[in-house]
CSV table of C-alpha atoms in Angstrom, one decimal:
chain,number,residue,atom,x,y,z
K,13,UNK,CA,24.7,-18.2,48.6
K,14,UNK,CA,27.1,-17.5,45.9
K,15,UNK,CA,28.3,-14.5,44.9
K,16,UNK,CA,26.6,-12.2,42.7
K,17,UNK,CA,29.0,-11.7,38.9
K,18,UNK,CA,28.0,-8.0,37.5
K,19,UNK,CA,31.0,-7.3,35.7
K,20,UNK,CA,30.1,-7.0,31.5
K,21,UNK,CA,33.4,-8.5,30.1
K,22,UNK,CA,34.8,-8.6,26.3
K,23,UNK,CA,37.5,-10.3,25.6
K,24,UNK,CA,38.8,-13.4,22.5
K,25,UNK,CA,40.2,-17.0,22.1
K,26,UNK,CA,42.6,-18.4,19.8
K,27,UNK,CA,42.2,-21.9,19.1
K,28,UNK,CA,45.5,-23.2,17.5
K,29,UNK,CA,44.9,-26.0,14.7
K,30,UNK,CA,47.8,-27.6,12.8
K,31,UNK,CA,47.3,-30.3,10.3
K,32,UNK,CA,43.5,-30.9,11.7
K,33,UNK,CA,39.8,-29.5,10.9
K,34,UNK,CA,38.3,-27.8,13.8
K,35,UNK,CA,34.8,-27.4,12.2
K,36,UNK,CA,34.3,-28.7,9.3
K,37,UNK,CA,31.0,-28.2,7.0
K,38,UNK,CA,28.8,-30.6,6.0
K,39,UNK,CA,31.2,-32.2,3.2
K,40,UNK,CA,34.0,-32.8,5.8
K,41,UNK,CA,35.9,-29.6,4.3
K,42,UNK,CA,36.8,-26.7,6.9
K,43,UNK,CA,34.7,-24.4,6.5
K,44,UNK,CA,35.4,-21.2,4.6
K,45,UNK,CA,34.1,-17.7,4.0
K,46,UNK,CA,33.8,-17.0,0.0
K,47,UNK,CA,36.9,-15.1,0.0
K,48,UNK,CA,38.4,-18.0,0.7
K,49,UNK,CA,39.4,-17.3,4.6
K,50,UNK,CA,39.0,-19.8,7.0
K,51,UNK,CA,36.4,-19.8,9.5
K,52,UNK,CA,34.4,-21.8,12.5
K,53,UNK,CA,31.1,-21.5,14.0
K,54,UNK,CA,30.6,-20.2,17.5
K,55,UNK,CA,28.8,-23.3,17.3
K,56,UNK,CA,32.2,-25.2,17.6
K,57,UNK,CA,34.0,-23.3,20.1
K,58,UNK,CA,30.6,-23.8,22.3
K,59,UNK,CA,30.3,-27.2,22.5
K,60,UNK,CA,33.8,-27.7,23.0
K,61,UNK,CA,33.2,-26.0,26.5
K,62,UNK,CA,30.0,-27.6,26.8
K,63,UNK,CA,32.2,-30.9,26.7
K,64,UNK,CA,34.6,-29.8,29.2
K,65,UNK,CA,32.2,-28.7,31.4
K,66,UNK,CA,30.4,-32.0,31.4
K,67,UNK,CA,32.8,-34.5,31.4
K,68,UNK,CA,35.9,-32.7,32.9
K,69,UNK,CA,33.8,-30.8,35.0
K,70,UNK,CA,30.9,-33.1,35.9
K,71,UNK,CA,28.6,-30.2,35.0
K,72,UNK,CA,25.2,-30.4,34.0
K,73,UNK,CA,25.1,-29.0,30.6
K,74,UNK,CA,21.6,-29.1,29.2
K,75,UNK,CA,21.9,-28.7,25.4
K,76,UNK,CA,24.2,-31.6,25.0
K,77,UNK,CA,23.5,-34.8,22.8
K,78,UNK,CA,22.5,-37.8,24.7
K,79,UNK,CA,21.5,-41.6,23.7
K,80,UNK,CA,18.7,-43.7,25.2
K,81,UNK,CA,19.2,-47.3,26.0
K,82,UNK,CA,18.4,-48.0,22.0
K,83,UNK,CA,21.0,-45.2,20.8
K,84,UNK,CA,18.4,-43.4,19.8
K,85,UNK,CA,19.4,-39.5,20.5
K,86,UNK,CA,17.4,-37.9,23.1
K,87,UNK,CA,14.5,-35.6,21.5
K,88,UNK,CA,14.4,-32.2,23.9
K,89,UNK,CA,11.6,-33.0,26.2
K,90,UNK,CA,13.0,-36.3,26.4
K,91,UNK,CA,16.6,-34.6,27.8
K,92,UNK,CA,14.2,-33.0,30.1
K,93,UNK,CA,12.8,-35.3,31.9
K,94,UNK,CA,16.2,-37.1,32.1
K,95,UNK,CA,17.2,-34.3,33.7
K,96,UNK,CA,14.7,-33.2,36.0
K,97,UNK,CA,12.0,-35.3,35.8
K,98,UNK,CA,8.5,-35.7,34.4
K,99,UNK,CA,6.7,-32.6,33.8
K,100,UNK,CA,4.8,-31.5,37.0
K,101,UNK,CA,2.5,-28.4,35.5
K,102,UNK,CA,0.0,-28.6,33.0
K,103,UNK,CA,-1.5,-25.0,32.9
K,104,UNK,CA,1.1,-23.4,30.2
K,105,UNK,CA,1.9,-20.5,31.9
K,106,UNK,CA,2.8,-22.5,34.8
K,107,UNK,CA,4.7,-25.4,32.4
K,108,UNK,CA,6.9,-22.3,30.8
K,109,UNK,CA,7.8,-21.0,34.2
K,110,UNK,CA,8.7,-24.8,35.7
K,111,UNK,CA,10.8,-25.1,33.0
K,112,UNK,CA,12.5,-21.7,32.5
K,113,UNK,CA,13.5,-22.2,36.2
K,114,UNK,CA,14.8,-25.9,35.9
K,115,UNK,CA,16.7,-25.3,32.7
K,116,UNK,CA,18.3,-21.9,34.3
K,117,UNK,CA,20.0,-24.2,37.0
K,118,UNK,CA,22.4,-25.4,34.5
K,119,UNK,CA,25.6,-23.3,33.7
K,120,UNK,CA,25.5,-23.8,29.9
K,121,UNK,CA,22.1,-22.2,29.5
K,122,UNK,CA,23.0,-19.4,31.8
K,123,UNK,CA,26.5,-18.6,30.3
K,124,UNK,CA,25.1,-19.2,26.4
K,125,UNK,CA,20.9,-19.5,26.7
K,126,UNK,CA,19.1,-21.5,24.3
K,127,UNK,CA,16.2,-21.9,22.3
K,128,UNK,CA,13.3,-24.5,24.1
K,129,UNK,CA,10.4,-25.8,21.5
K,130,UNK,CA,9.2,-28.8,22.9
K,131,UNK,CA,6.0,-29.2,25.4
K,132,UNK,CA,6.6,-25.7,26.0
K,133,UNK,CA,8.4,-22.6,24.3
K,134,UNK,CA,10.9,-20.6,25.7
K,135,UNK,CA,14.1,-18.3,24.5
K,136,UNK,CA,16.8,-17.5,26.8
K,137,UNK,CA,19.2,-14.9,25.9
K,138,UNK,CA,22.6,-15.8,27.1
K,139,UNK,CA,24.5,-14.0,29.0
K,140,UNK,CA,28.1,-14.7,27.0
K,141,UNK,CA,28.0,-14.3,23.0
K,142,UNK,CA,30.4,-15.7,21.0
K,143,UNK,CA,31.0,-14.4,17.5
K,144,UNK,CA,32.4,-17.0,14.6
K,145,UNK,CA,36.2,-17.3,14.3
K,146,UNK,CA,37.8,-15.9,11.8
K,147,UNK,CA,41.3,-17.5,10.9
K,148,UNK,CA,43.7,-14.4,11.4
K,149,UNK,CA,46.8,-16.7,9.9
K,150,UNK,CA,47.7,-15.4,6.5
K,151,UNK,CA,47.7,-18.8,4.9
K,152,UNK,CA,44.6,-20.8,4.5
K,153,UNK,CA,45.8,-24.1,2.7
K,154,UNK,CA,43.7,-27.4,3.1
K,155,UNK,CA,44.8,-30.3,2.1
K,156,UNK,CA,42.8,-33.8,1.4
K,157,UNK,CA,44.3,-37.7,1.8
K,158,UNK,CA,42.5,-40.9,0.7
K,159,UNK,CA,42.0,-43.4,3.7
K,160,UNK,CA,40.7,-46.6,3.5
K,161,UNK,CA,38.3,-48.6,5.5
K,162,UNK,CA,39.2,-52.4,6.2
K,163,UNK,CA,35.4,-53.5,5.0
K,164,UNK,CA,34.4,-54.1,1.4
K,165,UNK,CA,31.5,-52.2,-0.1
K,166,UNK,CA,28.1,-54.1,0.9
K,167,UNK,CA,26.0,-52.7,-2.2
K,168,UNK,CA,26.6,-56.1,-4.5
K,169,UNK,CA,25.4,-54.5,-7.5
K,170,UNK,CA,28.1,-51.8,-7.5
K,171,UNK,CA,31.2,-52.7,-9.2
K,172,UNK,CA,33.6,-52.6,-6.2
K,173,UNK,CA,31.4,-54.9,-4.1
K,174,UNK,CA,34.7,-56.7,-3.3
K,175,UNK,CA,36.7,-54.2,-2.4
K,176,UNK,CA,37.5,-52.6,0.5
K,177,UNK,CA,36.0,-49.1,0.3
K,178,UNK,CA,38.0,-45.1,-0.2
K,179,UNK,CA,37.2,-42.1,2.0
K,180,UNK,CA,38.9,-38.5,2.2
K,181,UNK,CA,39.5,-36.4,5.2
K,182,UNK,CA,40.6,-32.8,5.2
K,183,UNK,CA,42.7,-30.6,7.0
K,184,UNK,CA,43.6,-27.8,7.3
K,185,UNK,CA,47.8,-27.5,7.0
K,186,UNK,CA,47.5,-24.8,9.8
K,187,UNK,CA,45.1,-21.8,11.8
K,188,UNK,CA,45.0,-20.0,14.6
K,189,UNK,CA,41.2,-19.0,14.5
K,190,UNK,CA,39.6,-15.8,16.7
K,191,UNK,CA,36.3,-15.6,18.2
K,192,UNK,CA,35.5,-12.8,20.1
K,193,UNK,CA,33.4,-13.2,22.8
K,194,UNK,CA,31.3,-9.9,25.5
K,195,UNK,CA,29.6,-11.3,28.7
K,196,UNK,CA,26.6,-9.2,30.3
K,197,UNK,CA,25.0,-10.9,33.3
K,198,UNK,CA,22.0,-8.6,32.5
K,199,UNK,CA,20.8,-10.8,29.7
K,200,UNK,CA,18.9,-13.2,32.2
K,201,UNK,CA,17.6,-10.9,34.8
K,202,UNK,CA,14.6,-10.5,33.8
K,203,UNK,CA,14.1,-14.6,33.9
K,204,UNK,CA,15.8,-15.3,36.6
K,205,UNK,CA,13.6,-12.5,38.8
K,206,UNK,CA,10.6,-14.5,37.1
K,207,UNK,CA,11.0,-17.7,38.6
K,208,UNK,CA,13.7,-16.3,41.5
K,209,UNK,CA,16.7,-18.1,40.8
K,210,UNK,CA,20.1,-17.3,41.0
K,211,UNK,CA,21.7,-15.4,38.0
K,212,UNK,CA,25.6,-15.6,37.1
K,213,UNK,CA,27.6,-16.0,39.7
K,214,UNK,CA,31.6,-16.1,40.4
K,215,UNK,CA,31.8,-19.5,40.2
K,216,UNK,CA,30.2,-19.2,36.8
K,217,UNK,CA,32.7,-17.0,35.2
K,218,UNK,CA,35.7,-19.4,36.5
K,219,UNK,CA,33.7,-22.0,34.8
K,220,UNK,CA,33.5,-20.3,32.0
K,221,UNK,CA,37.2,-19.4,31.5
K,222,UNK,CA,38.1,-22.5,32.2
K,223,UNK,CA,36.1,-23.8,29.4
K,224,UNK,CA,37.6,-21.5,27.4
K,225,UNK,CA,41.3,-22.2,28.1
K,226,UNK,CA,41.0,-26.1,28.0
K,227,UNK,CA,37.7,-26.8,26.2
K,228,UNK,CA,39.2,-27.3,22.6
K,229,UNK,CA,42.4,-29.3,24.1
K,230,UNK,CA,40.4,-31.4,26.0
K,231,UNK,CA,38.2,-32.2,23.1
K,232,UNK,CA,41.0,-34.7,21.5
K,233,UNK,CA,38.9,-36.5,18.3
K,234,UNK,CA,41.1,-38.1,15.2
K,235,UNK,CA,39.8,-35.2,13.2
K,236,UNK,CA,40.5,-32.9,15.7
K,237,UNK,CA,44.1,-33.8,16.7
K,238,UNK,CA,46.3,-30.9,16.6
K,239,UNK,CA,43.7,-28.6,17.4
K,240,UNK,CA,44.2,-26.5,20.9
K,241,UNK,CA,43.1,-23.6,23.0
K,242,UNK,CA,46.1,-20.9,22.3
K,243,UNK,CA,45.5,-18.0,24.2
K,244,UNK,CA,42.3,-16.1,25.9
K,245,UNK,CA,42.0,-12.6,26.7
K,246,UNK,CA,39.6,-11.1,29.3
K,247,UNK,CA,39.2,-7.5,29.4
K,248,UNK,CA,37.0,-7.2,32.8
K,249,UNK,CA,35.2,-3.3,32.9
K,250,UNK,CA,34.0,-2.0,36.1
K,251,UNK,CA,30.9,-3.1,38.0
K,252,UNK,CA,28.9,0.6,36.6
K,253,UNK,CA,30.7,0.9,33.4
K,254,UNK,CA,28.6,1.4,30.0
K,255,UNK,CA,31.6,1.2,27.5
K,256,UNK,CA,31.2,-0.7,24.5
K,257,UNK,CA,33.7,-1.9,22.7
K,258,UNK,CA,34.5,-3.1,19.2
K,259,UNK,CA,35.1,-7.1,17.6
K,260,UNK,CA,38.3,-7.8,18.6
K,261,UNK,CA,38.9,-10.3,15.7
K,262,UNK,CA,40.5,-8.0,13.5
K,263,UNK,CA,42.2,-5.9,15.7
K,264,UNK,CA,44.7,-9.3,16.1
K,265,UNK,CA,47.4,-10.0,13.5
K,266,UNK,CA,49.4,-13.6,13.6
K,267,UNK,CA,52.8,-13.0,11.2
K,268,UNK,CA,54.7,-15.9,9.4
K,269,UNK,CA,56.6,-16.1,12.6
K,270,UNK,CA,53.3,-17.2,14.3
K,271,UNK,CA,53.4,-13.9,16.9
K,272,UNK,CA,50.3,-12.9,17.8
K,273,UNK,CA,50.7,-9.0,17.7
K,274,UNK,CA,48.1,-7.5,20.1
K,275,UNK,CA,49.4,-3.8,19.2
K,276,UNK,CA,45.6,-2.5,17.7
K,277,UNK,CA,43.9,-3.8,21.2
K,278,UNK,CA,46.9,-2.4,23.1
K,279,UNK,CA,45.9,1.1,20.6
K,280,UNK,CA,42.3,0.7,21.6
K,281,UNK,CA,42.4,-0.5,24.9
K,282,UNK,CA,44.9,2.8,25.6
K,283,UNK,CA,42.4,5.4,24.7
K,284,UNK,CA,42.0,7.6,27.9
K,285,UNK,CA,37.9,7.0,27.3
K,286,UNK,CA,38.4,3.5,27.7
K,287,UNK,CA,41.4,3.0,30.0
K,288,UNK,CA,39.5,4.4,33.0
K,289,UNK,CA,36.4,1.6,32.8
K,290,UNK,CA,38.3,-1.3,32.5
K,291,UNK,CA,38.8,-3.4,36.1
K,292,UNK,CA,41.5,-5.8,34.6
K,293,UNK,CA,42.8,-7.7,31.8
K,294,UNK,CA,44.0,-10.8,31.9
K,295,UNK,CA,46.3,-13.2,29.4
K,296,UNK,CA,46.5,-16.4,29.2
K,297,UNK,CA,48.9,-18.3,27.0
K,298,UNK,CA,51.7,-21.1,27.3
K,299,UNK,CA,54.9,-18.8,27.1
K,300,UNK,CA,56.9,-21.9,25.9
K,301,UNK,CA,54.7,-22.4,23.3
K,302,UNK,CA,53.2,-19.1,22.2
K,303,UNK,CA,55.0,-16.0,21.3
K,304,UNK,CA,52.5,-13.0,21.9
K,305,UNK,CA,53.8,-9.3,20.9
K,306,UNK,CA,52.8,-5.7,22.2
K,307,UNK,CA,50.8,-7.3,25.5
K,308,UNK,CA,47.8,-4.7,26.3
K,309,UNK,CA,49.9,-2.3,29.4
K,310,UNK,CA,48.3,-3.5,32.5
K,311,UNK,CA,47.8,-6.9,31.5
K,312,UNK,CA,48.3,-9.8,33.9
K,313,UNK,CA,49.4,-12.8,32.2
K,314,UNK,CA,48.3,-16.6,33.8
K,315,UNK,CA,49.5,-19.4,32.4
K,316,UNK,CA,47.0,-20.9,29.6
């Protein structure tokens, strides 16, 4: 049986992105807080992973788009029963527990839960939160460039019917966005004891920083070009410890040198309350491509 993870962890990533848009809103701008700052959805960072772990991986990740045979995208029950077959109970109490135990055998719904309202209705609280990142880079300047498609326009009453049609695509000119992220295998407990699965487990966690490292790299789109994982920090506390600790998305500065200067984490993390229920910390980062300043004491760094 695999081991047991009980550790509560906090910790951030950096995802690097030059001349790209790593989440970009509904009108293909990146997105941006109303003063102006540049910002993604935990949304973004998540399914990055969720792509690594599926097709790097060979995972099965549960909330995940998928196409039937038409290329029609999956509705949830349907991804169900692709996964694990028809339904088998039909008392509801039974359904919500035959389903709370399949979906909990998949690592994304354990690591980030989910939300199931389909033949049954279910809400999972993951055991890793990821906040929105913020970009900590003191410039925020998107640009937008006119492409063209190699089809005309196939409305014949419009006036450009025979021409080939214009687009835009933004970018942003360059980011280094910060989500912070705390892990407490206690969130699913309570439904794993339910059903008597297996709850977060090593193998889990080196899933999960794995995903974290490599998940935005991997994820190599046109739009997405130029936008990478940077660096991750894991700040591991000790099995009994109740310490809480703060966002760490604006305790990280990134100068015009583009040095990430960890000195208010190294402050925090230094403070003789705190000190004494951390396990380890651990840095990871490409030291040929990444300058990082005033390290956290302690810190072991591993190649990103």
């Amino acid at each position: 049986m695999a081991n047991q993870f009980s550790n509560r962890v906090y910790g951030c990533a950096i995802i690097k992105s030059v001349n790209s848009n790593y989440n970009a809103d509904f009108s293909g701008q990146p997105r941006k807080l109303p003063n102006g700052t540049v910002y993604a959805t935990d949304k973004a960072l998540k399914y990055s992973i969720r792509n690594y772990w599926k097709k790097a991986l060979k995972e099965r990740v549960f909330y995940f788009k998928s196409l039937t045979e038409t290329m029609s995208p999956r509705s949830l029950d349907e991804t169900y029963e692709l996964n694990f077959g028809k339904f088998q109970e039909t008392d509801k109490t039974k359904l919500r527990l035959e389903v709370l135990k399949n979906i909990l055998t998949c690592l994304d719904v354990r690591l980030f839960g989910g939300t199931y309202a389909g033949k049954t209705n279910i809400s999972i609280h993951g055991t890793c939160q990821i906040t929105h990142g913020v970009n900590r880079f003191g410039e925020n300047v998107i640009y937008s460039e006119q492409i063209m498609s190699p089809f005309r326009n196939s409305n014949e009453g419009s006036a450009d019917s025979t021409m080939t049609t214009l687009g835009t695509q933004s970018r942003l000119e360059e980011g280094h966005y910060v989500h912070h992220f705390s892990v407490n295998p206690k969130n699913i407990e309570d439904d794993v004891e339910r059903v008597n699965g297996t709850g977060l487990t090593d193998d889990d966690i080196v899933k999960l920083k794995e995903g974290l490292r490599r998940g935005a790299t991997y994820y190599d789109s046109a739009a997405k070009s130029g936008t990478e994982n940077e660096l991750l920090l894991w700040i591991q506390l000790k099995s009994n410890s109740k310490l809480v600790l703060p966002s760490l998305v604006e305790l990280i500065d990134i100068n015009e040198q583009r040095e990430i200067d960890l000195q208010k984490i190294q402050n925090l993390l230094s403070e003789e309350h705190i000190v004494s229920e951390i396990e380890k910390i651990e840095l990871y980062y490409n030291k040929e491509i990444t300058k990082v300043i005033n390290e956290p004491e302690n810190s072991v760094f591993i190649d990103l």
